[in-house]
Amino acid sequence: MGRSRPEQITPNHFGLRGGCDARDLNRHADLFGERFRSSVTDKQMEMAQGPVSAGTPKLVRMNWGVQWNYPVYKDGPEFAATYGGLLRFRGDILELGKRTIAAMEMTASNPKHEAGTEADTVHNSFIGFHLRTENDALSTWPSFDEQSTAYLARASNLSSPSGYAYLATGNVTEAAKFATLALTQNALIVVTKHELLSKMPSLQRQLDSLSWDQQALVDFIVLLQAGYFLGVSPSSFSMNVALKRHLKGEGLYTRPWKVGSNEGDGRSWLVGRYENYWEDWLFMYDSLWP
């Protein structure tokens, strides 16, 4: 008897409702359990099979992206706003992030510009950027030119007291390119974690010993502390930073901030496309635990 092949399933297909709009939030994926059990029973009857048991199991495999198929706020704000905190950052990485923040704030403490009006001033000492242009970024995502143009245009409407910004990116070449554009167009000095820690050998060695994704956690920690954050949609990293910053400012019972608007939430803004719920990955905003 050959090996059984698992049935491929997509959870949100079990939430389809006749006549509903294609943008309907997550196609009612919370109905998955009830609909899935009903589907299994129907197929058993159709194929005259016995019930599923330990001796006659049914194998299923969920298609890619299943983690984005459930609107997390259906579990209530208390659970949705705290569940993500169960995954703790390592103590040494947290400490390295705090030291990087201290270095960034020290760098930005050198006044370069007069502050603008109270309404358009970034009250913290620096702006945070996330430039997502690494090789694994999908071709449909905003390009370097689209990201950099939108970021610097947005930054020009903010008046940072110090004229400094922190950049998170894994692309060293385009980090330098972006820093040059920011300095030329906005008189904005952009630095990375590597530059900040270059004069502190022990911290630089600690940073270099981390894997690329562990180093990204340092960026995450620093960006949470920025006076204003500019990222890109649909990067889950940018989304998570923005949602975490929103939760930090608005509290446990706040709903996720509306994405794609000109105003953002006053703390963060993400460049991207916001026209189609599925094609533009907007479902991720409903499916992330901040």
CSV table of C-alpha atoms in Angstrom, one decimal:
chain,number,residue,atom,x,y,z
A,1,MET,CA,0.0,0.0,0.0
A,2,GLY,CA,1.5,3.3,-1.1
A,3,ARG,CA,2.0,6.3,1.1
A,4,SER,CA,-1.1,8.6,1.4
A,5,ARG,CA,-0.7,12.1,-0.1
A,6,PRO,CA,-1.9,14.9,2.1
A,7,GLU,CA,-4.8,17.0,0.8
A,8,GLN,CA,-3.8,20.7,0.1
A,9,ILE,CA,-6.2,23.1,1.8
A,10,THR,CA,-6.5,26.9,2.1
A,11,PRO,CA,-8.3,27.9,5.3
A,12,ASN,CA,-9.9,31.1,3.9
A,13,HIS,CA,-11.6,29.0,1.2
A,14,PHE,CA,-13.7,27.5,3.9
A,15,GLY,CA,-15.0,31.0,4.8
A,16,LEU,CA,-16.4,31.9,1.4
A,17,ARG,CA,-19.9,33.2,1.4
A,18,GLY,CA,-22.1,33.4,-1.7
A,19,GLY,CA,-22.3,36.9,-3.2
A,20,CYS,CA,-19.9,38.5,-0.7
A,21,ASP,CA,-17.5,41.2,-1.9
A,22,ALA,CA,-14.0,39.9,-2.7
A,23,ARG,CA,-12.6,42.4,-0.2
A,24,ASP,CA,-14.6,40.8,2.6
A,25,LEU,CA,-12.3,40.6,5.6
A,26,ASN,CA,-10.4,37.3,5.5
A,27,ARG,CA,-13.4,35.6,3.9
A,28,HIS,CA,-14.6,34.7,7.5
A,29,ALA,CA,-11.7,32.4,8.1
A,30,ASP,CA,-12.9,32.0,11.7
A,31,LEU,CA,-15.4,29.6,10.3
A,32,PHE,CA,-12.6,27.3,9.3
A,33,GLY,CA,-13.0,24.7,12.1
A,34,GLU,CA,-16.8,24.2,11.6
A,35,ARG,CA,-16.5,24.2,7.8
A,36,PHE,CA,-13.4,21.9,7.7
A,37,ARG,CA,-15.1,19.3,9.9
A,38,SER,CA,-18.2,19.4,7.7
A,39,SER,CA,-16.0,19.0,4.6
A,40,VAL,CA,-14.3,16.0,6.0
A,41,THR,CA,-17.6,14.4,6.8
A,42,ASP,CA,-19.1,15.1,3.4
A,43,LYS,CA,-16.1,13.6,1.6
A,44,GLN,CA,-16.3,10.5,3.8
A,45,MET,CA,-19.9,10.0,2.8
A,46,GLU,CA,-19.3,10.7,-0.8
A,47,MET,CA,-16.4,8.2,-1.0
A,48,ALA,CA,-18.0,5.7,1.3
A,49,GLN,CA,-15.1,5.9,3.7
A,50,GLY,CA,-15.1,5.1,7.4
A,51,PRO,CA,-14.7,7.9,10.0
A,52,VAL,CA,-11.3,9.4,10.7
A,53,SER,CA,-9.5,7.6,13.5
A,54,ALA,CA,-6.0,6.8,14.7
A,55,GLY,CA,-5.9,3.8,12.4
A,56,THR,CA,-7.3,5.7,9.4
A,57,PRO,CA,-6.0,9.2,9.7
A,58,LYS,CA,-6.7,12.0,7.2
A,59,LEU,CA,-3.6,13.9,6.1
A,60,VAL,CA,-3.9,17.6,5.2
A,61,ARG,CA,-1.4,20.3,4.4
A,62,MET,CA,-2.2,24.0,4.7
A,63,ASN,CA,-1.0,26.1,1.8
A,64,TRP,CA,1.6,28.9,2.2
A,65,GLY,CA,0.5,32.0,4.1
A,66,VAL,CA,-1.9,30.3,6.4
A,67,GLN,CA,-0.7,32.5,9.3
A,68,TRP,CA,-2.2,35.5,7.5
A,69,ASN,CA,-5.6,34.0,7.1
A,70,TYR,CA,-7.2,34.9,10.4
A,71,PRO,CA,-8.3,38.3,11.7
A,72,VAL,CA,-6.7,38.3,15.1
A,73,TYR,CA,-9.0,40.9,16.7
A,74,LYS,CA,-11.8,38.3,16.5
A,75,ASP,CA,-10.2,36.9,19.7
A,76,GLY,CA,-10.7,40.3,21.5
A,77,PRO,CA,-8.3,43.1,22.1
A,78,GLU,CA,-6.8,41.7,25.3
A,79,PHE,CA,-5.6,38.6,23.6
A,80,ALA,CA,-4.7,40.2,20.2
A,81,ALA,CA,-2.7,43.0,21.8
A,82,THR,CA,-0.7,40.8,24.2
A,83,TYR,CA,-0.2,37.4,22.4
A,84,GLY,CA,2.7,38.6,20.3
A,85,GLY,CA,4.6,39.5,23.6
A,86,LEU,CA,4.9,35.8,24.5
A,87,LEU,CA,7.8,35.6,22.0
A,88,ARG,CA,10.5,37.4,24.0
A,89,PHE,CA,13.7,38.9,22.6
A,90,ARG,CA,16.9,37.5,24.1
A,91,GLY,CA,18.3,39.6,27.0
A,92,ASP,CA,21.6,40.3,25.3
A,93,ILE,CA,19.9,41.5,22.1
A,94,LEU,CA,17.6,43.7,24.1
A,95,GLU,CA,20.6,45.3,25.8
A,96,LEU,CA,22.4,45.8,22.5
A,97,GLY,CA,19.3,47.4,21.2
A,98,LYS,CA,19.1,49.8,24.1
A,99,ARG,CA,22.8,50.6,23.7
A,100,THR,CA,22.2,51.4,20.1
A,101,ILE,CA,19.3,53.7,21.0
A,102,ALA,CA,21.6,55.5,23.4
A,103,ALA,CA,24.2,55.9,20.7
A,104,MET,CA,21.6,57.2,18.3
A,105,GLU,CA,20.2,59.7,20.7
A,106,MET,CA,23.7,60.9,21.6
A,107,THR,CA,24.5,61.3,17.9
A,108,ALA,CA,21.2,63.2,17.3
A,109,SER,CA,21.7,65.5,20.3
A,110,ASN,CA,23.9,67.7,18.1
A,111,PRO,CA,21.4,70.4,17.0
A,112,LYS,CA,21.5,71.0,13.3
A,113,HIS,CA,18.2,72.7,12.5
A,114,GLU,CA,15.7,75.0,14.1
A,115,ALA,CA,12.5,73.2,15.0
A,116,GLY,CA,9.4,74.0,13.0
A,117,THR,CA,5.9,74.6,14.4
A,118,GLU,CA,4.8,72.4,17.2
A,119,ALA,CA,2.4,70.5,15.0
A,120,ASP,CA,5.0,69.4,12.5
A,121,THR,CA,7.9,68.7,14.8
A,122,VAL,CA,9.2,65.2,15.6
A,123,HIS,CA,9.4,65.4,19.4
A,124,ASN,CA,11.9,62.6,19.8
A,125,SER,CA,15.4,63.0,18.6
A,126,PHE,CA,15.4,61.1,15.3
A,127,ILE,CA,13.3,59.7,12.4
A,128,GLY,CA,13.4,56.0,11.7
A,129,PHE,CA,13.4,54.5,8.2
A,130,HIS,CA,13.0,50.9,7.0
A,131,LEU,CA,14.4,50.4,3.5
A,132,ARG,CA,13.2,47.0,2.1
A,133,THR,CA,15.1,46.4,-1.1
A,134,GLU,CA,17.0,43.2,-0.4
A,135,ASN,CA,17.1,40.5,-3.2
A,136,ASP,CA,14.2,38.5,-1.7
A,137,ALA,CA,11.8,41.4,-1.9
A,138,LEU,CA,9.0,40.7,-4.4
A,139,SER,CA,9.1,42.6,-7.7
A,140,THR,CA,5.6,44.0,-7.1
A,141,TRP,CA,6.7,45.8,-3.9
A,142,PRO,CA,7.7,49.5,-4.0
A,143,SER,CA,11.2,49.9,-5.5
A,144,PHE,CA,14.1,51.8,-4.1
A,145,ASP,CA,13.2,54.9,-6.0
A,146,GLU,CA,9.5,54.6,-4.8
A,147,GLN,CA,10.5,54.1,-1.2
A,148,SER,CA,13.2,56.7,-1.1
A,149,THR,CA,11.1,59.4,-2.9
A,150,ALA,CA,8.1,58.8,-0.6
A,151,TYR,CA,10.3,58.7,2.6
A,152,LEU,CA,12.1,61.9,1.9
A,153,ALA,CA,9.0,63.8,0.8
A,154,ARG,CA,7.3,62.7,4.0
A,155,ALA,CA,10.3,63.6,6.1
A,156,SER,CA,10.4,67.1,4.6
A,157,ASN,CA,7.0,67.8,6.3
A,158,LEU,CA,8.5,66.8,9.6
A,159,SER,CA,10.9,69.2,11.3
A,160,SER,CA,13.4,67.1,13.4
A,161,PRO,CA,15.2,69.2,15.9
A,162,SER,CA,18.5,67.5,15.1
A,163,GLY,CA,18.2,66.5,11.5
A,164,TYR,CA,19.3,62.9,12.0
A,165,ALA,CA,17.7,59.6,11.0
A,166,TYR,CA,18.2,55.9,11.7
A,167,LEU,CA,18.1,53.5,8.8
A,168,ALA,CA,17.3,49.8,9.0
A,169,THR,CA,18.2,47.8,5.9
A,170,GLY,CA,20.1,44.7,4.9
A,171,ASN,CA,21.3,46.3,1.6
A,172,VAL,CA,24.6,48.1,2.3
A,173,THR,CA,24.9,49.6,-1.2
A,174,GLU,CA,21.5,51.1,-1.2
A,175,ALA,CA,21.9,52.3,2.4
A,176,ALA,CA,24.8,54.5,1.3
A,177,LYS,CA,22.8,55.6,-1.8
A,178,PHE,CA,19.8,56.6,0.4
A,179,ALA,CA,22.0,58.4,2.9
A,180,THR,CA,23.5,60.5,0.1
A,181,LEU,CA,20.0,61.4,-1.2
A,182,ALA,CA,18.8,62.3,2.3
A,183,LEU,CA,21.8,64.5,2.9
A,184,THR,CA,21.5,66.2,-0.5
A,185,GLN,CA,17.8,66.7,-0.6
A,186,ASN,CA,16.8,67.1,3.0
A,187,ALA,CA,20.0,67.9,4.8
A,188,LEU,CA,19.2,64.8,6.9
A,189,ILE,CA,22.1,62.7,8.2
A,190,VAL,CA,21.3,59.0,8.0
A,191,VAL,CA,23.1,56.4,10.1
A,192,THR,CA,22.9,52.6,10.6
A,193,LYS,CA,23.5,50.4,13.6
A,194,HIS,CA,26.9,49.5,12.2
A,195,GLU,CA,28.0,53.1,11.9
A,196,LEU,CA,26.7,53.9,15.4
A,197,LEU,CA,28.6,51.1,17.0
A,198,SER,CA,31.8,51.4,15.0
A,199,LYS,CA,33.5,53.4,17.7
A,200,MET,CA,32.5,50.8,20.4
A,201,PRO,CA,34.6,47.7,19.5
A,202,SER,CA,33.0,45.4,22.0
A,203,LEU,CA,29.4,46.3,20.9
A,204,GLN,CA,30.5,46.1,17.2
A,205,ARG,CA,31.8,42.6,17.8
A,206,GLN,CA,28.7,41.6,19.6
A,207,LEU,CA,26.6,42.9,16.6
A,208,ASP,CA,28.8,41.1,14.1
A,209,SER,CA,28.4,37.8,15.9
A,210,LEU,CA,24.6,37.9,15.4
A,211,SER,CA,22.9,36.3,12.4
A,212,TRP,CA,21.2,38.7,9.9
A,213,ASP,CA,17.7,38.1,11.4
A,214,GLN,CA,19.1,38.7,15.0
A,215,GLN,CA,20.6,41.9,13.8
A,216,ALA,CA,17.2,42.9,12.5
A,217,LEU,CA,15.9,42.7,16.0
A,218,VAL,CA,18.3,45.5,17.0
A,219,ASP,CA,16.7,47.6,14.2
A,220,PHE,CA,13.2,46.7,15.5
A,221,ILE,CA,14.1,47.8,19.0
A,222,VAL,CA,15.6,51.1,17.8
A,223,LEU,CA,12.7,51.9,15.4
A,224,LEU,CA,10.2,51.6,18.2
A,225,GLN,CA,12.0,54.5,19.9
A,226,ALA,CA,12.1,56.8,16.9
A,227,GLY,CA,10.1,60.0,17.0
A,228,TYR,CA,8.5,59.1,13.6
A,229,PHE,CA,8.7,55.9,11.6
A,230,LEU,CA,8.6,55.5,7.8
A,231,GLY,CA,8.4,52.0,6.4
A,232,VAL,CA,7.1,50.0,3.5
A,233,SER,CA,4.0,47.9,2.9
A,234,PRO,CA,3.7,44.9,2.6
A,235,SER,CA,6.8,44.2,4.6
A,236,SER,CA,5.7,42.4,7.8
A,237,PHE,CA,8.7,43.9,9.6
A,238,SER,CA,7.5,47.5,8.8
A,239,MET,CA,3.9,46.6,9.6
A,240,ASN,CA,4.9,45.1,12.9
A,241,VAL,CA,6.9,48.1,13.9
A,242,ALA,CA,4.1,50.5,13.0
A,243,LEU,CA,1.4,48.4,14.8
A,244,LYS,CA,3.6,48.0,17.9
A,245,ARG,CA,4.2,51.8,18.0
A,246,HIS,CA,0.5,52.4,17.6
A,247,LEU,CA,-0.3,50.0,20.5
A,248,LYS,CA,2.4,51.6,22.6
A,249,GLY,CA,0.8,55.0,22.1
A,250,GLU,CA,-2.9,54.2,22.1
A,251,GLY,CA,-3.2,51.4,24.6
A,252,LEU,CA,-4.6,47.9,24.8
A,253,TYR,CA,-8.1,48.6,23.5
A,254,THR,CA,-7.2,50.5,20.4
A,255,ARG,CA,-8.1,49.1,17.0
A,256,PRO,CA,-5.3,48.8,14.4
A,257,TRP,CA,-4.7,52.2,12.8
A,258,LYS,CA,-6.0,52.8,9.3
A,259,VAL,CA,-3.3,52.2,6.8
A,260,GLY,CA,-2.8,54.0,3.5
A,261,SER,CA,-4.2,57.4,4.6
A,262,ASN,CA,-2.2,60.6,4.2
A,263,GLU,CA,-2.2,61.1,8.0
A,264,GLY,CA,-1.2,57.7,9.2
A,265,ASP,CA,-1.6,57.5,12.9
A,266,GLY,CA,0.7,60.4,13.7
A,267,ARG,CA,3.5,58.1,14.7
A,268,SER,CA,4.2,56.0,11.5
A,269,TRP,CA,3.5,55.9,7.8
A,270,LEU,CA,4.1,53.1,5.3
A,271,VAL,CA,4.6,53.7,1.6
A,272,GLY,CA,2.7,51.1,-0.6
A,273,ARG,CA,-0.4,50.2,-2.5
A,274,TYR,CA,-3.7,50.2,-0.7
A,275,GLU,CA,-6.3,49.5,-3.4
A,276,ASN,CA,-6.9,45.7,-3.2
A,277,TYR,CA,-7.4,43.8,0.0
A,278,TRP,CA,-5.7,40.6,-1.2
A,279,GLU,CA,-3.4,41.6,-4.0
A,280,ASP,CA,-1.9,44.5,-2.0
A,281,TRP,CA,-1.5,42.3,1.1
A,282,LEU,CA,-3.7,44.5,3.2
A,283,PHE,CA,-5.1,41.4,5.0
A,284,MET,CA,-1.8,41.2,6.9
A,285,TYR,CA,-2.8,44.3,8.9
A,286,ASP,CA,-5.8,42.3,10.2
A,287,SER,CA,-3.7,39.2,10.8
A,288,LEU,CA,-0.6,40.4,12.7
A,289,TRP,CA,-0.3,40.2,16.5
A,290,PRO,CA,1.5,43.4,17.4
